[in-house]
């Protein structure tokens, strides 16, 4: 592997629960700066059209949520970026509105470093038992004054940043 690949910083945009309001996200205007775009469901068809229109298929990885009607698209995926394992799900099938026990258990079972989920519309980030549990929030926040997406940076098999970008 070349030195360039060792020093590569992967920049990843994460969002969920767009529910038809994708154009409200200011961060999508500069999508060329991201290496990956991860979508966690509820609004999948609109996001898929946007991905195709902007020729982002090579950067896009998505799962569907409980409000999506795309049975051919998986509800959960385990991906790997620079040896960091990321479990993606909408979260409803793991009852994340109640607690994080089920999603944490699943993440441990599959060896994930990060579990990403939406569904609640609340931005959240905690670190439990060596696993980052991360909800990017929503552009339609419930009971909050701000909308949010997630941002992840990975370099040399390490998580440099995992944070919320608010607007």
Short mmCIF file of N, CA and C in Angstrom, two decimals:
data_model
loop_
_atom_site.label_atom_id
_atom_site.label_comp_id
_atom_site.label_asym_id
_atom_site.label_seq_id
_atom_site.Cartn_x
_atom_site.Cartn_y
_atom_site.Cartn_z
N UNK A 1 0.85 -1.19 0.00
CA UNK A 1 0.00 0.00 0.00
C UNK A 1 0.89 1.24 0.00
N UNK A 2 0.54 2.21 -0.79
CA UNK A 2 1.34 3.43 -0.89
C UNK A 2 1.18 4.30 0.35
N UNK A 3 2.15 5.20 0.55
CA UNK A 3 2.06 6.13 1.67
C UNK A 3 0.83 7.01 1.56
N UNK A 4 0.44 7.35 0.32
CA UNK A 4 -0.77 8.17 0.13
C UNK A 4 -2.00 7.50 0.71
N UNK A 5 -2.12 6.18 0.50
CA UNK A 5 -3.28 5.46 1.02
C UNK A 5 -3.25 5.39 2.55
N UNK A 6 -2.04 5.27 3.11
CA UNK A 6 -1.93 5.23 4.56
C UNK A 6 -2.37 6.54 5.19
N UNK A 7 -2.12 7.64 4.52
CA UNK A 7 -2.45 8.94 5.07
C UNK A 7 -3.83 9.45 4.66
N UNK A 8 -4.54 8.69 3.86
CA UNK A 8 -5.86 9.11 3.38
C UNK A 8 -6.80 9.33 4.55
N UNK A 9 -7.47 10.47 4.54
CA UNK A 9 -8.52 10.74 5.52
C UNK A 9 -9.85 10.54 4.81
N UNK A 10 -10.63 9.59 5.30
CA UNK A 10 -11.96 9.33 4.75
C UNK A 10 -12.96 10.26 5.43
N UNK A 11 -13.66 11.05 4.64
CA UNK A 11 -14.66 11.98 5.14
C UNK A 11 -16.04 11.43 4.79
N UNK A 12 -16.87 11.29 5.81
CA UNK A 12 -18.14 10.59 5.65
C UNK A 12 -19.30 11.43 6.19
N UNK A 13 -20.30 11.64 5.35
CA UNK A 13 -21.52 12.33 5.74
C UNK A 13 -22.56 11.28 6.10
N UNK A 14 -23.26 11.48 7.22
CA UNK A 14 -24.25 10.53 7.71
C UNK A 14 -25.55 11.27 7.96
N UNK A 15 -26.65 10.76 7.41
CA UNK A 15 -27.92 11.39 7.72
C UNK A 15 -29.06 10.39 7.68
N UNK A 16 -30.19 10.81 8.23
CA UNK A 16 -31.34 9.92 8.40
C UNK A 16 -32.61 10.74 8.48
N UNK A 17 -33.72 10.06 8.31
CA UNK A 17 -35.04 10.65 8.57
C UNK A 17 -35.26 11.97 7.84
N UNK A 18 -35.04 11.97 6.54
CA UNK A 18 -35.27 13.18 5.75
C UNK A 18 -36.75 13.40 5.47
N UNK A 19 -37.51 12.34 5.36
CA UNK A 19 -38.97 12.43 5.20
C UNK A 19 -39.41 13.48 4.18
N UNK A 20 -38.75 13.51 3.02
CA UNK A 20 -39.15 14.42 1.95
C UNK A 20 -38.56 15.81 2.03
N UNK A 21 -37.65 16.06 2.94
CA UNK A 21 -37.08 17.40 3.11
C UNK A 21 -35.57 17.42 2.85
N UNK A 22 -35.11 16.62 1.93
CA UNK A 22 -33.67 16.51 1.66
C UNK A 22 -33.04 17.85 1.31
N UNK A 23 -33.74 18.69 0.59
CA UNK A 23 -33.18 19.98 0.16
C UNK A 23 -32.86 20.91 1.32
N UNK A 24 -33.37 20.59 2.50
CA UNK A 24 -33.13 21.42 3.69
C UNK A 24 -31.72 21.25 4.26
N UNK A 25 -30.98 20.24 3.81
CA UNK A 25 -29.66 19.97 4.38
C UNK A 25 -28.61 20.80 3.66
N UNK A 26 -28.01 21.79 4.33
CA UNK A 26 -27.01 22.62 3.66
C UNK A 26 -25.75 21.84 3.25
N UNK A 27 -25.45 20.76 3.95
CA UNK A 27 -24.22 20.02 3.70
C UNK A 27 -24.24 19.25 2.39
N UNK A 28 -25.41 19.07 1.78
CA UNK A 28 -25.45 18.32 0.53
C UNK A 28 -24.97 19.14 -0.66
N UNK A 29 -24.80 20.43 -0.46
CA UNK A 29 -24.32 21.28 -1.56
C UNK A 29 -22.86 21.01 -1.90
N UNK A 30 -22.09 20.49 -0.95
CA UNK A 30 -20.67 20.23 -1.16
C UNK A 30 -20.37 18.74 -1.06
N UNK A 31 -21.20 17.92 -1.67
CA UNK A 31 -21.04 16.47 -1.53
C UNK A 31 -19.74 15.94 -2.11
N UNK A 32 -19.15 16.67 -3.03
CA UNK A 32 -17.91 16.18 -3.64
C UNK A 32 -16.77 16.06 -2.62
N UNK A 33 -16.87 16.75 -1.49
CA UNK A 33 -15.80 16.67 -0.49
C UNK A 33 -15.88 15.41 0.37
N UNK A 34 -16.97 14.65 0.27
CA UNK A 34 -17.13 13.43 1.06
C UNK A 34 -16.72 12.20 0.26
N UNK A 35 -16.09 11.26 0.95
CA UNK A 35 -15.72 9.99 0.32
C UNK A 35 -16.89 9.01 0.34
N UNK A 36 -17.71 9.11 1.37
CA UNK A 36 -18.89 8.25 1.50
C UNK A 36 -20.06 9.08 2.00
N UNK A 37 -21.25 8.65 1.60
CA UNK A 37 -22.49 9.24 2.08
C UNK A 37 -23.33 8.09 2.60
N UNK A 38 -23.59 8.09 3.91
CA UNK A 38 -24.34 7.01 4.54
C UNK A 38 -25.73 7.51 4.91
N UNK A 39 -26.74 6.74 4.52
CA UNK A 39 -28.13 7.11 4.80
C UNK A 39 -28.78 6.01 5.62
N UNK A 40 -29.50 6.42 6.69
CA UNK A 40 -30.04 5.48 7.66
C UNK A 40 -31.56 5.34 7.61
N UNK A 41 -32.17 5.71 6.50
CA UNK A 41 -33.58 5.39 6.28
C UNK A 41 -34.58 6.47 6.62
N UNK A 42 -35.81 6.22 6.15
CA UNK A 42 -36.99 7.08 6.23
C UNK A 42 -36.85 8.31 5.32
N UNK A 43 -37.12 8.02 4.05
CA UNK A 43 -36.99 9.00 2.98
C UNK A 43 -36.10 8.45 1.88
N UNK A 44 -35.92 7.13 1.87
CA UNK A 44 -34.96 6.48 0.98
C UNK A 44 -35.18 6.80 -0.50
N UNK A 45 -36.42 6.77 -0.96
CA UNK A 45 -36.67 6.99 -2.40
C UNK A 45 -36.21 8.37 -2.86
N UNK A 46 -36.49 9.39 -2.07
CA UNK A 46 -36.05 10.75 -2.41
C UNK A 46 -34.52 10.82 -2.43
N UNK A 47 -33.90 10.23 -1.43
CA UNK A 47 -32.43 10.24 -1.36
C UNK A 47 -31.84 9.47 -2.54
N UNK A 48 -32.44 8.35 -2.89
CA UNK A 48 -31.97 7.56 -4.03
C UNK A 48 -32.04 8.37 -5.33
N UNK A 49 -33.13 9.11 -5.54
CA UNK A 49 -33.24 9.97 -6.73
C UNK A 49 -32.15 11.03 -6.74
N UNK A 50 -31.90 11.63 -5.59
CA UNK A 50 -30.85 12.65 -5.46
C UNK A 50 -29.47 12.06 -5.76
N UNK A 51 -29.21 10.86 -5.25
CA UNK A 51 -27.94 10.17 -5.49
C UNK A 51 -27.74 9.94 -6.99
N UNK A 52 -28.77 9.45 -7.67
CA UNK A 52 -28.67 9.17 -9.10
C UNK A 52 -28.50 10.47 -9.89
N UNK A 53 -29.30 11.48 -9.56
CA UNK A 53 -29.22 12.78 -10.25
C UNK A 53 -27.83 13.39 -10.16
N UNK A 54 -27.21 13.25 -9.00
CA UNK A 54 -25.89 13.85 -8.76
C UNK A 54 -24.73 12.88 -9.00
N UNK A 55 -25.04 11.71 -9.56
CA UNK A 55 -24.03 10.70 -9.90
C UNK A 55 -23.14 10.35 -8.70
N UNK A 56 -23.79 10.03 -7.59
CA UNK A 56 -23.09 9.73 -6.34
C UNK A 56 -23.15 8.26 -5.97
N UNK A 57 -23.55 7.41 -6.90
CA UNK A 57 -23.74 6.00 -6.59
C UNK A 57 -22.50 5.34 -6.00
N UNK A 58 -21.32 5.77 -6.43
CA UNK A 58 -20.08 5.17 -5.93
C UNK A 58 -19.75 5.59 -4.50
N UNK A 59 -20.40 6.63 -3.99
CA UNK A 59 -20.16 7.12 -2.63
C UNK A 59 -21.27 6.71 -1.66
N UNK A 60 -22.40 6.30 -2.19
CA UNK A 60 -23.62 6.13 -1.38
C UNK A 60 -23.79 4.71 -0.85
N UNK A 61 -24.11 4.62 0.44
CA UNK A 61 -24.51 3.36 1.07
C UNK A 61 -25.72 3.69 1.94
N UNK A 62 -26.81 2.97 1.74
CA UNK A 62 -28.01 3.28 2.51
C UNK A 62 -28.76 2.06 2.96
N UNK A 63 -29.57 2.26 3.99
CA UNK A 63 -30.52 1.26 4.47
C UNK A 63 -31.89 1.93 4.52
N UNK A 64 -32.92 1.12 4.56
CA UNK A 64 -34.28 1.66 4.63
C UNK A 64 -34.77 1.69 6.07
N UNK A 65 -35.82 2.50 6.27
CA UNK A 65 -36.44 2.62 7.58
C UNK A 65 -37.87 2.13 7.56
N UNK A 66 -38.55 2.31 8.67
CA UNK A 66 -39.92 1.82 8.80
C UNK A 66 -40.92 2.58 7.93
N UNK A 67 -40.57 3.74 7.43
CA UNK A 67 -41.46 4.52 6.55
C UNK A 67 -41.12 4.35 5.07
N UNK A 68 -40.16 3.51 4.75
CA UNK A 68 -39.75 3.30 3.36
C UNK A 68 -40.42 2.06 2.78
N UNK A 69 -40.74 2.15 1.50
CA UNK A 69 -41.37 1.02 0.81
C UNK A 69 -40.43 0.49 -0.26
N UNK A 70 -39.28 0.03 0.15
CA UNK A 70 -38.27 -0.51 -0.76
C UNK A 70 -37.79 -1.85 -0.19
N UNK A 71 -38.62 -2.90 -0.26
CA UNK A 71 -38.23 -4.18 0.37
C UNK A 71 -36.96 -4.80 -0.20
N UNK A 72 -36.56 -4.40 -1.41
CA UNK A 72 -35.35 -4.94 -2.01
C UNK A 72 -34.08 -4.33 -1.41
N UNK A 73 -34.21 -3.25 -0.66
CA UNK A 73 -33.07 -2.61 0.00
C UNK A 73 -33.01 -3.12 1.44
N UNK A 74 -31.82 -3.47 1.89
CA UNK A 74 -31.66 -4.04 3.23
C UNK A 74 -31.99 -3.03 4.32
N UNK A 75 -32.46 -3.56 5.43
CA UNK A 75 -32.77 -2.75 6.62
C UNK A 75 -31.54 -2.55 7.49
N UNK A 76 -30.52 -3.37 7.29
CA UNK A 76 -29.29 -3.23 8.06
C UNK A 76 -28.11 -3.73 7.22
N UNK A 77 -26.96 -3.11 7.45
CA UNK A 77 -25.74 -3.48 6.73
C UNK A 77 -24.55 -3.33 7.66
N UNK A 78 -23.56 -4.16 7.44
CA UNK A 78 -22.27 -4.01 8.11
C UNK A 78 -21.27 -3.68 7.01
N UNK A 79 -20.67 -2.51 7.11
CA UNK A 79 -19.68 -2.08 6.12
C UNK A 79 -18.34 -1.88 6.81
N UNK A 80 -17.30 -1.79 6.01
CA UNK A 80 -15.98 -1.55 6.57
C UNK A 80 -15.28 -0.47 5.76
N UNK A 81 -14.79 0.54 6.45
CA UNK A 81 -14.03 1.62 5.83
C UNK A 81 -12.71 1.73 6.58
N UNK A 82 -11.62 1.48 5.89
CA UNK A 82 -10.28 1.55 6.49
C UNK A 82 -10.21 0.74 7.79
N UNK A 83 -10.73 -0.46 7.74
CA UNK A 83 -10.75 -1.43 8.84
C UNK A 83 -11.62 -1.03 10.03
N UNK A 84 -12.43 -0.01 9.88
CA UNK A 84 -13.42 0.36 10.90
C UNK A 84 -14.75 -0.24 10.47
N UNK A 85 -15.32 -1.10 11.32
CA UNK A 85 -16.59 -1.76 11.00
C UNK A 85 -17.75 -0.89 11.48
N UNK A 86 -18.64 -0.60 10.54
CA UNK A 86 -19.79 0.28 10.81
C UNK A 86 -21.07 -0.50 10.57
N UNK A 87 -21.87 -0.62 11.62
CA UNK A 87 -23.18 -1.26 11.52
C UNK A 87 -24.20 -0.17 11.25
N UNK A 88 -24.93 -0.30 10.15
CA UNK A 88 -25.94 0.69 9.75
C UNK A 88 -27.33 0.07 9.85
N UNK A 89 -28.25 0.79 10.48
CA UNK A 89 -29.63 0.37 10.57
C UNK A 89 -30.48 1.60 10.83
N UNK A 90 -31.76 1.50 10.54
CA UNK A 90 -32.63 2.63 10.88
C UNK A 90 -32.84 2.70 12.39
N UNK A 91 -32.91 1.55 13.03
CA UNK A 91 -33.01 1.52 14.49
C UNK A 91 -34.32 1.02 15.03
N UNK A 92 -35.39 1.13 14.26
CA UNK A 92 -36.70 0.72 14.76
C UNK A 92 -36.74 -0.76 15.13
N UNK A 93 -36.07 -1.61 14.35
CA UNK A 93 -36.11 -3.05 14.64
C UNK A 93 -35.28 -3.41 15.87
N UNK A 94 -34.53 -2.44 16.39
CA UNK A 94 -33.77 -2.64 17.62
C UNK A 94 -34.35 -1.83 18.78
N UNK A 95 -35.53 -1.27 18.58
CA UNK A 95 -36.27 -0.57 19.63
C UNK A 95 -35.45 0.56 20.27
N UNK A 96 -34.77 1.36 19.42
CA UNK A 96 -33.88 2.40 19.94
C UNK A 96 -34.62 3.56 20.61
N UNK A 97 -35.93 3.64 20.41
CA UNK A 97 -36.68 4.68 21.13
C UNK A 97 -36.77 4.35 22.61
N UNK A 98 -36.64 3.08 22.94
CA UNK A 98 -36.73 2.65 24.33
C UNK A 98 -35.37 2.68 25.02
N UNK A 99 -34.41 1.97 24.43
CA UNK A 99 -33.04 1.95 24.96
C UNK A 99 -32.12 1.40 23.88
N UNK A 100 -30.85 1.30 24.20
CA UNK A 100 -29.86 0.87 23.22
C UNK A 100 -29.35 -0.56 23.46
N UNK A 101 -30.01 -1.31 24.33
CA UNK A 101 -29.53 -2.65 24.68
C UNK A 101 -29.47 -3.58 23.47
N UNK A 102 -30.52 -3.61 22.65
CA UNK A 102 -30.56 -4.53 21.51
C UNK A 102 -29.55 -4.16 20.44
N UNK A 103 -29.44 -2.88 20.14
CA UNK A 103 -28.47 -2.47 19.10
C UNK A 103 -27.04 -2.65 19.59
N UNK A 104 -26.80 -2.45 20.87
CA UNK A 104 -25.47 -2.68 21.43
C UNK A 104 -25.13 -4.17 21.37
N UNK A 105 -26.07 -5.02 21.73
CA UNK A 105 -25.85 -6.46 21.68
C UNK A 105 -25.54 -6.93 20.25
N UNK A 106 -26.32 -6.48 19.29
CA UNK A 106 -26.10 -6.83 17.89
C UNK A 106 -24.72 -6.35 17.43
N UNK A 107 -24.37 -5.12 17.80
CA UNK A 107 -23.08 -4.55 17.41
C UNK A 107 -21.92 -5.36 17.97
N UNK A 108 -22.04 -5.80 19.21
CA UNK A 108 -21.01 -6.65 19.81
C UNK A 108 -20.91 -7.97 19.06
N UNK A 109 -22.06 -8.57 18.77
CA UNK A 109 -22.09 -9.87 18.10
C UNK A 109 -21.40 -9.85 16.74
N UNK A 110 -21.52 -8.75 16.02
CA UNK A 110 -20.95 -8.67 14.67
C UNK A 110 -19.60 -7.97 14.62
N UNK A 111 -19.10 -7.54 15.77
CA UNK A 111 -17.78 -6.93 15.84
C UNK A 111 -17.70 -5.51 15.31
N UNK A 112 -18.80 -4.77 15.41
CA UNK A 112 -18.82 -3.39 14.92
C UNK A 112 -18.05 -2.46 15.85
N UNK A 113 -17.39 -1.48 15.25
CA UNK A 113 -16.76 -0.41 16.02
C UNK A 113 -17.74 0.73 16.26
N UNK A 114 -18.64 0.91 15.29
CA UNK A 114 -19.64 1.98 15.34
C UNK A 114 -20.99 1.39 14.95
N UNK A 115 -22.03 1.74 15.70
CA UNK A 115 -23.41 1.42 15.31
C UNK A 115 -24.09 2.75 15.00
N UNK A 116 -24.60 2.87 13.77
CA UNK A 116 -25.28 4.09 13.33
C UNK A 116 -26.75 3.78 13.12
N UNK A 117 -27.59 4.68 13.62
CA UNK A 117 -29.03 4.47 13.51
C UNK A 117 -29.75 5.81 13.55
N UNK A 118 -30.99 5.81 13.10
CA UNK A 118 -31.83 7.00 13.13
C UNK A 118 -33.08 6.70 13.94
N UNK A 119 -34.23 6.96 13.35
CA UNK A 119 -35.56 6.63 13.85
C UNK A 119 -36.08 7.59 14.93
N UNK A 120 -35.27 7.97 15.88
CA UNK A 120 -35.76 8.79 16.99
C UNK A 120 -35.83 10.28 16.64
N UNK A 121 -35.11 10.70 15.63
CA UNK A 121 -34.96 12.10 15.22
C UNK A 121 -34.12 12.90 16.22
N UNK A 122 -33.53 12.24 17.20
CA UNK A 122 -32.68 12.90 18.20
C UNK A 122 -31.21 12.58 17.93
N UNK A 123 -30.41 13.62 17.85
CA UNK A 123 -28.97 13.42 17.72
C UNK A 123 -28.44 12.84 19.03
N UNK A 124 -27.62 11.81 18.92
CA UNK A 124 -27.08 11.19 20.12
C UNK A 124 -25.74 10.53 19.79
N UNK A 125 -24.86 10.52 20.76
CA UNK A 125 -23.56 9.89 20.60
C UNK A 125 -23.09 9.43 21.97
N UNK A 126 -22.91 8.11 22.10
CA UNK A 126 -22.36 7.58 23.35
C UNK A 126 -21.34 6.50 23.01
N UNK A 127 -20.48 6.21 23.96
CA UNK A 127 -19.46 5.18 23.80
C UNK A 127 -19.67 4.17 24.92
N UNK A 128 -20.03 2.93 24.55
CA UNK A 128 -20.34 1.90 25.53
C UNK A 128 -19.61 0.61 25.15
N UNK A 129 -18.91 0.02 26.09
CA UNK A 129 -18.25 -1.27 25.87
C UNK A 129 -17.41 -1.30 24.59
N UNK A 130 -16.73 -0.20 24.31
CA UNK A 130 -15.85 -0.13 23.15
C UNK A 130 -16.54 0.14 21.83
N UNK A 131 -17.84 0.44 21.87
CA UNK A 131 -18.60 0.68 20.64
C UNK A 131 -19.21 2.08 20.68
N UNK A 132 -19.05 2.80 19.57
CA UNK A 132 -19.69 4.10 19.41
C UNK A 132 -21.12 3.88 18.94
N UNK A 133 -22.09 4.37 19.69
CA UNK A 133 -23.49 4.35 19.26
C UNK A 133 -23.80 5.77 18.80
N UNK A 134 -24.23 5.89 17.54
CA UNK A 134 -24.34 7.22 16.94
C UNK A 134 -25.63 7.38 16.16
N UNK A 135 -26.38 8.40 16.53
CA UNK A 135 -27.59 8.79 15.80
C UNK A 135 -27.33 10.20 15.26
N UNK A 136 -27.36 10.38 13.93
CA UNK A 136 -27.06 11.71 13.38
C UNK A 136 -28.15 12.74 13.63
N UNK A 137 -29.29 12.30 14.16
CA UNK A 137 -30.41 13.21 14.33
C UNK A 137 -31.19 13.29 13.03
N UNK A 138 -31.84 14.40 12.81
CA UNK A 138 -32.71 14.54 11.64
C UNK A 138 -32.79 15.99 11.22
N UNK A 139 -33.16 16.20 9.95
CA UNK A 139 -33.45 17.55 9.51
C UNK A 139 -34.85 17.96 9.97
N UNK A 140 -35.56 17.01 10.56
CA UNK A 140 -36.88 17.27 11.14
C UNK A 140 -36.81 16.89 12.62
N UNK A 141 -36.08 17.65 13.43
CA UNK A 141 -35.87 17.26 14.82
C UNK A 141 -37.16 17.34 15.64
N UNK A 142 -37.27 16.45 16.58
CA UNK A 142 -38.43 16.42 17.46
C UNK A 142 -38.08 17.10 18.78
N UNK A 143 -38.74 18.20 19.07
CA UNK A 143 -38.53 18.88 20.34
C UNK A 143 -37.17 19.52 20.50
N UNK A 144 -36.49 19.78 19.40
CA UNK A 144 -35.17 20.42 19.46
C UNK A 144 -35.21 21.69 18.62
N UNK A 145 -34.30 22.61 18.91
CA UNK A 145 -34.21 23.85 18.15
C UNK A 145 -33.28 23.74 16.95
N UNK A 146 -32.69 22.58 16.75
CA UNK A 146 -31.73 22.45 15.66
C UNK A 146 -31.92 21.12 14.92
N UNK A 147 -31.56 21.15 13.67
CA UNK A 147 -31.52 19.94 12.86
C UNK A 147 -30.06 19.51 12.78
N UNK A 148 -29.82 18.25 12.44
CA UNK A 148 -28.43 17.79 12.41
C UNK A 148 -28.22 16.63 11.45
N UNK A 149 -26.97 16.48 11.08
CA UNK A 149 -26.46 15.32 10.34
C UNK A 149 -25.21 14.87 11.09
N UNK A 150 -24.61 13.78 10.64
CA UNK A 150 -23.40 13.29 11.26
C UNK A 150 -22.20 13.44 10.35
N UNK A 151 -21.03 13.52 10.94
CA UNK A 151 -19.78 13.61 10.20
C UNK A 151 -18.77 12.68 10.86
N UNK A 152 -18.12 11.86 10.05
CA UNK A 152 -17.13 10.90 10.52
C UNK A 152 -15.86 11.06 9.70
N UNK A 153 -14.73 11.05 10.37
CA UNK A 153 -13.43 11.01 9.70
C UNK A 153 -12.67 9.80 10.20
N UNK A 154 -12.09 9.06 9.26
CA UNK A 154 -11.29 7.88 9.58
C UNK A 154 -9.96 8.02 8.86
N UNK A 155 -8.88 7.70 9.58
CA UNK A 155 -7.55 7.70 8.97
C UNK A 155 -6.70 6.63 9.65
N UNK A 156 -5.95 5.89 8.87
CA UNK A 156 -5.04 4.86 9.40
C UNK A 156 -5.73 3.95 10.41
N UNK A 157 -6.92 3.47 10.06
CA UNK A 157 -7.68 2.52 10.89
C UNK A 157 -8.14 3.11 12.22
N UNK A 158 -8.25 4.42 12.29
CA UNK A 158 -8.67 5.09 13.53
C UNK A 158 -9.79 6.08 13.24
N UNK A 159 -10.67 6.21 14.20
CA UNK A 159 -11.74 7.21 14.12
C UNK A 159 -11.15 8.53 14.62
N UNK A 160 -11.05 9.51 13.72
CA UNK A 160 -10.52 10.82 14.10
C UNK A 160 -11.61 11.71 14.67
N UNK A 161 -12.77 11.69 14.01
CA UNK A 161 -13.91 12.52 14.44
C UNK A 161 -15.19 11.74 14.22
N UNK A 162 -16.10 11.90 15.14
CA UNK A 162 -17.47 11.42 14.99
C UNK A 162 -18.32 12.45 15.71
N UNK A 163 -19.01 13.29 14.93
CA UNK A 163 -19.69 14.42 15.55
C UNK A 163 -20.96 14.79 14.80
N UNK A 164 -21.72 15.65 15.42
CA UNK A 164 -22.94 16.18 14.81
C UNK A 164 -22.65 17.55 14.20
N UNK A 165 -23.20 17.78 13.02
CA UNK A 165 -23.16 19.09 12.39
C UNK A 165 -24.58 19.62 12.46
N UNK A 166 -24.76 20.74 13.12
CA UNK A 166 -26.11 21.26 13.33
C UNK A 166 -26.38 22.45 12.42
N UNK A 167 -27.66 22.66 12.16
CA UNK A 167 -28.07 23.79 11.33
C UNK A 167 -29.48 24.19 11.69
#
